[in-house]
PDB file of C-alpha atoms in Angstrom:
ATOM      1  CA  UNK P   1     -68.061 -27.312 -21.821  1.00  0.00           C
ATOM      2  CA  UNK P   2     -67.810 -26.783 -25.687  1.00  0.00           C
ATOM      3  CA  UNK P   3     -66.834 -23.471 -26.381  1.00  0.00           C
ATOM      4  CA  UNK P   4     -67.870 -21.817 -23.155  1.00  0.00           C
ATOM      5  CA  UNK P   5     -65.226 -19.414 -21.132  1.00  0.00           C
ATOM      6  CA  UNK P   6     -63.224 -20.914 -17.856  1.00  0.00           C
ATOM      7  CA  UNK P   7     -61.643 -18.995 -15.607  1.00  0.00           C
ATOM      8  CA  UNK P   8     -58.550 -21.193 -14.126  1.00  0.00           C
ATOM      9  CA  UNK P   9     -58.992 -20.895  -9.924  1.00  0.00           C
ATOM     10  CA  UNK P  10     -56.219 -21.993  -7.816  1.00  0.00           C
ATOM     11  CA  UNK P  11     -53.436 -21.161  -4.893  1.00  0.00           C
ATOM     12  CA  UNK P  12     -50.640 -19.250  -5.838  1.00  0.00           C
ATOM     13  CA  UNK P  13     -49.611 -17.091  -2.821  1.00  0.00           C
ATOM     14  CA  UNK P  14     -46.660 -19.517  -0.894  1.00  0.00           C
ATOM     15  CA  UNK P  15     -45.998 -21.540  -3.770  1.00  0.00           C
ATOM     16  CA  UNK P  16     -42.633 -21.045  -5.589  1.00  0.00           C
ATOM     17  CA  UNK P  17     -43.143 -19.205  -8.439  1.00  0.00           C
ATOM     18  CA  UNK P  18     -46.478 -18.587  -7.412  1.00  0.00           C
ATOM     19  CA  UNK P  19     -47.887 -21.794  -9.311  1.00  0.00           C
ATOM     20  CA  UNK P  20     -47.540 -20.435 -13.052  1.00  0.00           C
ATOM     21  CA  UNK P  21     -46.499 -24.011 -13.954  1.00  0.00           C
ATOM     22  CA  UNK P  22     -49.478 -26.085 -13.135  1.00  0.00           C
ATOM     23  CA  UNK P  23     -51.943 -22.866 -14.562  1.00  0.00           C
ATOM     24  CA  UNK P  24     -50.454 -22.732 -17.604  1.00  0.00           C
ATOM     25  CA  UNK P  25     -50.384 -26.890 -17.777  1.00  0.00           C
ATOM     26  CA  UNK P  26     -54.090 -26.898 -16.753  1.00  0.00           C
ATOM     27  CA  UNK P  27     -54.720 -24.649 -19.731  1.00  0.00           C
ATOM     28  CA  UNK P  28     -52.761 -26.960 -22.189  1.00  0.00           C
ATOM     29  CA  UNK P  29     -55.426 -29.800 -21.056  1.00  0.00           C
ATOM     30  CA  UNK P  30     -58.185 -27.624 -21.309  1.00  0.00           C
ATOM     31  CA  UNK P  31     -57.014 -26.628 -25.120  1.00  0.00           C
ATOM     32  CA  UNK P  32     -56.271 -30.329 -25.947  1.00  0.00           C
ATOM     33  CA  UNK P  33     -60.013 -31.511 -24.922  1.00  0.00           C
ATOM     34  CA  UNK P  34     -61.981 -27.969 -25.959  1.00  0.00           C
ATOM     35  CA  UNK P  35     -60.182 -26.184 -28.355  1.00  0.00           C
ATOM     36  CA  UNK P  36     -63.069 -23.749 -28.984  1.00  0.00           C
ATOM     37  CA  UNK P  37     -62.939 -22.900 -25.424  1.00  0.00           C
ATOM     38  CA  UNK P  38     -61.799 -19.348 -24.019  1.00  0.00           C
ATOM     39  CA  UNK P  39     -59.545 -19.995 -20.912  1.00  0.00           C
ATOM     40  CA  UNK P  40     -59.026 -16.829 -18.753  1.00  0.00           C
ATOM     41  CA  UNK P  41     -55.682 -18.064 -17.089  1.00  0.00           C
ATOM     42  CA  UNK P  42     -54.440 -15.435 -14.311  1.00  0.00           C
ATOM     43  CA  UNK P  43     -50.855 -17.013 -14.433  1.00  0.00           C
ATOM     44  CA  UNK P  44     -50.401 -15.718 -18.079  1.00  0.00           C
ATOM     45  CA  UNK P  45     -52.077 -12.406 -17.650  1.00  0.00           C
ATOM     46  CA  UNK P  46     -50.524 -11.699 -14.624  1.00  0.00           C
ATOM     47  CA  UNK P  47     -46.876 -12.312 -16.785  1.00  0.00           C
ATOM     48  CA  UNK P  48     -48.527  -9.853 -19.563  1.00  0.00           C
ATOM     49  CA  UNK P  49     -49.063  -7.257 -16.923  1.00  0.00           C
ATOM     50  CA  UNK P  50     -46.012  -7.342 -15.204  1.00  0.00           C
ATOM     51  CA  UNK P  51     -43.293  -9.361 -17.064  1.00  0.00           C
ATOM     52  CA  UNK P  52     -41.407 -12.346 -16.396  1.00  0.00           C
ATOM     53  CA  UNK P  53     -40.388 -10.961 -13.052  1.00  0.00           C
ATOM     54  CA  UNK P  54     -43.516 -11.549 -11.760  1.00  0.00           C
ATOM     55  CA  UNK P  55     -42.548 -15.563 -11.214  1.00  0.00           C
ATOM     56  CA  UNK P  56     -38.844 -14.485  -9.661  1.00  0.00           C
ATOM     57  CA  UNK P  57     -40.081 -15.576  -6.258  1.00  0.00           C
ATOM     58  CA  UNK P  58     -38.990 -19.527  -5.461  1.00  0.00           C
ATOM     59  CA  UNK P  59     -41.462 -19.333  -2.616  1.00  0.00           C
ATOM     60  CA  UNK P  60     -44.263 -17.566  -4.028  1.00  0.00           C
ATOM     61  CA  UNK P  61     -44.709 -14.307  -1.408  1.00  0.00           C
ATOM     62  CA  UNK P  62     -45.661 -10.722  -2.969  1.00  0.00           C
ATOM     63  CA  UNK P  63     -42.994  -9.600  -1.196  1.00  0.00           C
ATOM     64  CA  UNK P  64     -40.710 -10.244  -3.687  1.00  0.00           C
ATOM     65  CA  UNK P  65     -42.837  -8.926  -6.547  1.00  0.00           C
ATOM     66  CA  UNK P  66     -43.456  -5.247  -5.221  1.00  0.00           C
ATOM     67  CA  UNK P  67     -44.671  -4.065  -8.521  1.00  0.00           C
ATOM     68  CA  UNK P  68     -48.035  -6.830  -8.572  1.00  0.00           C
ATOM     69  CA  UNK P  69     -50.866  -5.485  -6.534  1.00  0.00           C
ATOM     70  CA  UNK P  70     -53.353  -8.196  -5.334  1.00  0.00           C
ATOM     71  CA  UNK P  71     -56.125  -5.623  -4.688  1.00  0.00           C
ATOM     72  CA  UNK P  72     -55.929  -5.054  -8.672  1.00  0.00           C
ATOM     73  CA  UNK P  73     -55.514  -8.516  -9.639  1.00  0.00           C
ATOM     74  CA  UNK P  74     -58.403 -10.007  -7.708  1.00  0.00           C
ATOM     75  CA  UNK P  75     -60.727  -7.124  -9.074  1.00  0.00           C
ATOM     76  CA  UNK P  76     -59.859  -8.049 -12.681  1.00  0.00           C
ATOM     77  CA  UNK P  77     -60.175 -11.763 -11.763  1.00  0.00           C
ATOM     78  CA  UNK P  78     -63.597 -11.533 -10.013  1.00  0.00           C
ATOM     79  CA  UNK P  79     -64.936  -8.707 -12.649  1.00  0.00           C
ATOM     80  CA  UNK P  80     -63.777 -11.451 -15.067  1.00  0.00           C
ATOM     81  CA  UNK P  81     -66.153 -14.363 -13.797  1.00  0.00           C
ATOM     82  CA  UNK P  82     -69.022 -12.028 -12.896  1.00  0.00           C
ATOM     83  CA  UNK P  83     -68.691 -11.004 -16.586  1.00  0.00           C
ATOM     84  CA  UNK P  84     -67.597 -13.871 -18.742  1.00  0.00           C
ATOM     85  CA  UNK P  85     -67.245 -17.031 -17.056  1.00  0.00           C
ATOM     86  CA  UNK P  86     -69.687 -20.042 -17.775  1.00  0.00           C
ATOM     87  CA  UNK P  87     -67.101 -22.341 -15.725  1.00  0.00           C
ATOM     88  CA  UNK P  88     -64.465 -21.658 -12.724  1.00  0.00           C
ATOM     89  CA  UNK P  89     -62.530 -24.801 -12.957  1.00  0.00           C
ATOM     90  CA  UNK P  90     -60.151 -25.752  -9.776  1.00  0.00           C
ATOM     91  CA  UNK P  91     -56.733 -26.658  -9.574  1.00  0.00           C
ATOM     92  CA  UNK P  92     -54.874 -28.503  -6.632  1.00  0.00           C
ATOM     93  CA  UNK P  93     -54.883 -26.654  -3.582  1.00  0.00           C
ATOM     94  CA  UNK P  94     -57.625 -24.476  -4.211  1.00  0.00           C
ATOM     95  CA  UNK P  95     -59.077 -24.958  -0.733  1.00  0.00           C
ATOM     96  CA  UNK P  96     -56.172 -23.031   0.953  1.00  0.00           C
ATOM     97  CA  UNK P  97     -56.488 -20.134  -1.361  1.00  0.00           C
ATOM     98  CA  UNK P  98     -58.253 -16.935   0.119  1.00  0.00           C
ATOM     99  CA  UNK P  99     -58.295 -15.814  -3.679  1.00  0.00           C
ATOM    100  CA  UNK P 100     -59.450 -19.666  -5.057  1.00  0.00           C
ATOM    101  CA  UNK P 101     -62.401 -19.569  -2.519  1.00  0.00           C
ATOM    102  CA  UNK P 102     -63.562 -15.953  -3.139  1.00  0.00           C
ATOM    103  CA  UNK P 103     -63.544 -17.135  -7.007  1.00  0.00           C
ATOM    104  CA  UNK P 104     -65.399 -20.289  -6.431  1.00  0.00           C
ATOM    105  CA  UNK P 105     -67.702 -18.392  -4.425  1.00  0.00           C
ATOM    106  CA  UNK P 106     -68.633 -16.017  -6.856  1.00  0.00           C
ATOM    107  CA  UNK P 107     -68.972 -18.517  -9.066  1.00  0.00           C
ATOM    108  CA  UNK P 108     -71.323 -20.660  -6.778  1.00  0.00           C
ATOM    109  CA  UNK P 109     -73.655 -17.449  -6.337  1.00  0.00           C
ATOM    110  CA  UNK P 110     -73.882 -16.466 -10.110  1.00  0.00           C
ATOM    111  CA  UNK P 111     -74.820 -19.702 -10.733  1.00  0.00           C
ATOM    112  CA  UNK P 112     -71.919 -20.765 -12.759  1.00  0.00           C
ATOM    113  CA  UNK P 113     -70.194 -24.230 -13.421  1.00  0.00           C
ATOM    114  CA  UNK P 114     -67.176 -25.358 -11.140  1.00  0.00           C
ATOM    115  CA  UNK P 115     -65.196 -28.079 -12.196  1.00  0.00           C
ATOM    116  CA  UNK P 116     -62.481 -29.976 -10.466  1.00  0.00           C
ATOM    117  CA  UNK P 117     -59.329 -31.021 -12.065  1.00  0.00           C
ATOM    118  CA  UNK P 118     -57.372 -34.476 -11.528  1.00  0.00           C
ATOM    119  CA  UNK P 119     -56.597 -34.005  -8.039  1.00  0.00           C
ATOM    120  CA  UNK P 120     -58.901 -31.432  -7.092  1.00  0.00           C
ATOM    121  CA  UNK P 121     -61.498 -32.800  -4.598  1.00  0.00           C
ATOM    122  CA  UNK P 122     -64.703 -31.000  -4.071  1.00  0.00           C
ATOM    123  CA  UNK P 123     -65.568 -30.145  -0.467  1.00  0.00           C
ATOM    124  CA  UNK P 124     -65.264 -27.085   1.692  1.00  0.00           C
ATOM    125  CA  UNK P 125     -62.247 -24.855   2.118  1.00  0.00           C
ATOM    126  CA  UNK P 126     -60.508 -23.845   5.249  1.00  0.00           C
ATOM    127  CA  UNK P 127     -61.959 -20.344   5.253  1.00  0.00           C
ATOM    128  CA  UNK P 128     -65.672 -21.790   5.990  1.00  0.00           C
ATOM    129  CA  UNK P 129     -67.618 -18.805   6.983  1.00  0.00           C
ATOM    130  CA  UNK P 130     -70.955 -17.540   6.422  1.00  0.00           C
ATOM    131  CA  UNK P 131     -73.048 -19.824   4.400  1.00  0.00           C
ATOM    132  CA  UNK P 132     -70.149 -21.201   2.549  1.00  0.00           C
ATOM    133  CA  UNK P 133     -70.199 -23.635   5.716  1.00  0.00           C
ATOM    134  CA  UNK P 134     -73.537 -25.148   4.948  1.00  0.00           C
ATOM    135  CA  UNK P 135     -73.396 -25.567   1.459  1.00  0.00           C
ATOM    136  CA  UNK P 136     -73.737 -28.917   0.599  1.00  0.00           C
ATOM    137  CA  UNK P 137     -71.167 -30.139  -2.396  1.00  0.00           C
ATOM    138  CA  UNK P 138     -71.853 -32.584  -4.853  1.00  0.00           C
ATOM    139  CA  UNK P 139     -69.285 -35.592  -4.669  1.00  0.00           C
ATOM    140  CA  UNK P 140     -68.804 -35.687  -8.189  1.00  0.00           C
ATOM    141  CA  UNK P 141     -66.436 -33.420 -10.314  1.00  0.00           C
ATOM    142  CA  UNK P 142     -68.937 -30.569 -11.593  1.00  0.00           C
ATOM    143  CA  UNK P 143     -70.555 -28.668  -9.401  1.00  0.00           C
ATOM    144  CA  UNK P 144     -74.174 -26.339  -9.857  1.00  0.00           C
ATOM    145  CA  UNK P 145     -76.209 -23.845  -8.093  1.00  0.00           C
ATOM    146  CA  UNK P 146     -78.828 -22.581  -8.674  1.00  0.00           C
ATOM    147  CA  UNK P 147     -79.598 -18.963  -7.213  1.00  0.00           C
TER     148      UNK P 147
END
């Protein structure tokens, strides 16, 4: 999307170093094939937040970041999409992210563009409730709703 504003969605939460390394690779892409594009990476904000400490744990659990608060973090990242967003794209592993699913999710019910990348599959998640279970998902890498 040329110029628009993605929001990078993916797990991070029991992943060593919380997954920094494929967000911030999946931003590179993004640069490299829209370079007018705004990319709202959480990786990299989360590391201008809270410092380099933030990716000190090798197996990715808040416990050993006590300064990052998730309640915070979501807010920003949600108020983010609901504000700016004209694409949530998805990273590997999205569908066993509470925080990946919530974003997609707001993104599906705004309306917005979700995008898979190279080895995210479309589908369902593991937290199907509600009407999330009977949404029916494209098979092909972009996704739209309409409300």
């Amino acid at each position: 999307m040329s110029g628009g504003h993605v929001y990078l969605a993916g797990k991070m939460r029991g992943v060593p170093h919380f997954n920094f390394l494929a967000f911030y690779a999946a931003e590179v892409r993004l640069r490299i094939s829209d370079p007018t594009a705004t990319i709202m990476n959480p990786a990299r904000r989360d590391v201008e937040q809270h410092g380099p400490s933030v990716l000190a744990s090798p197996t990715g659990d808040l416990a050993d970041v006590p300064q990052f608060d998730l309640r915070e973090a979501l807010g920003l990242d949600l108020a983010w999409i609901c504000e700016h967003a004209t694409e949530v794209h998805m990273l590997p592993g999205w569908q066993t992210s509470k925080g990946a699913v919530a974003e997609r999710a707001t993104a599906i019910a705004l309306g917005i563009d979700v995008t898979y990348a190279d080895g995210a599959t479309p589908g369902t998640s593991e937290y199907r409730e509600g009407y999330l279970a009977g949404l029916a998902v494209p098979v092909n890498s972009r996704e739209r709703y309409e409300r």
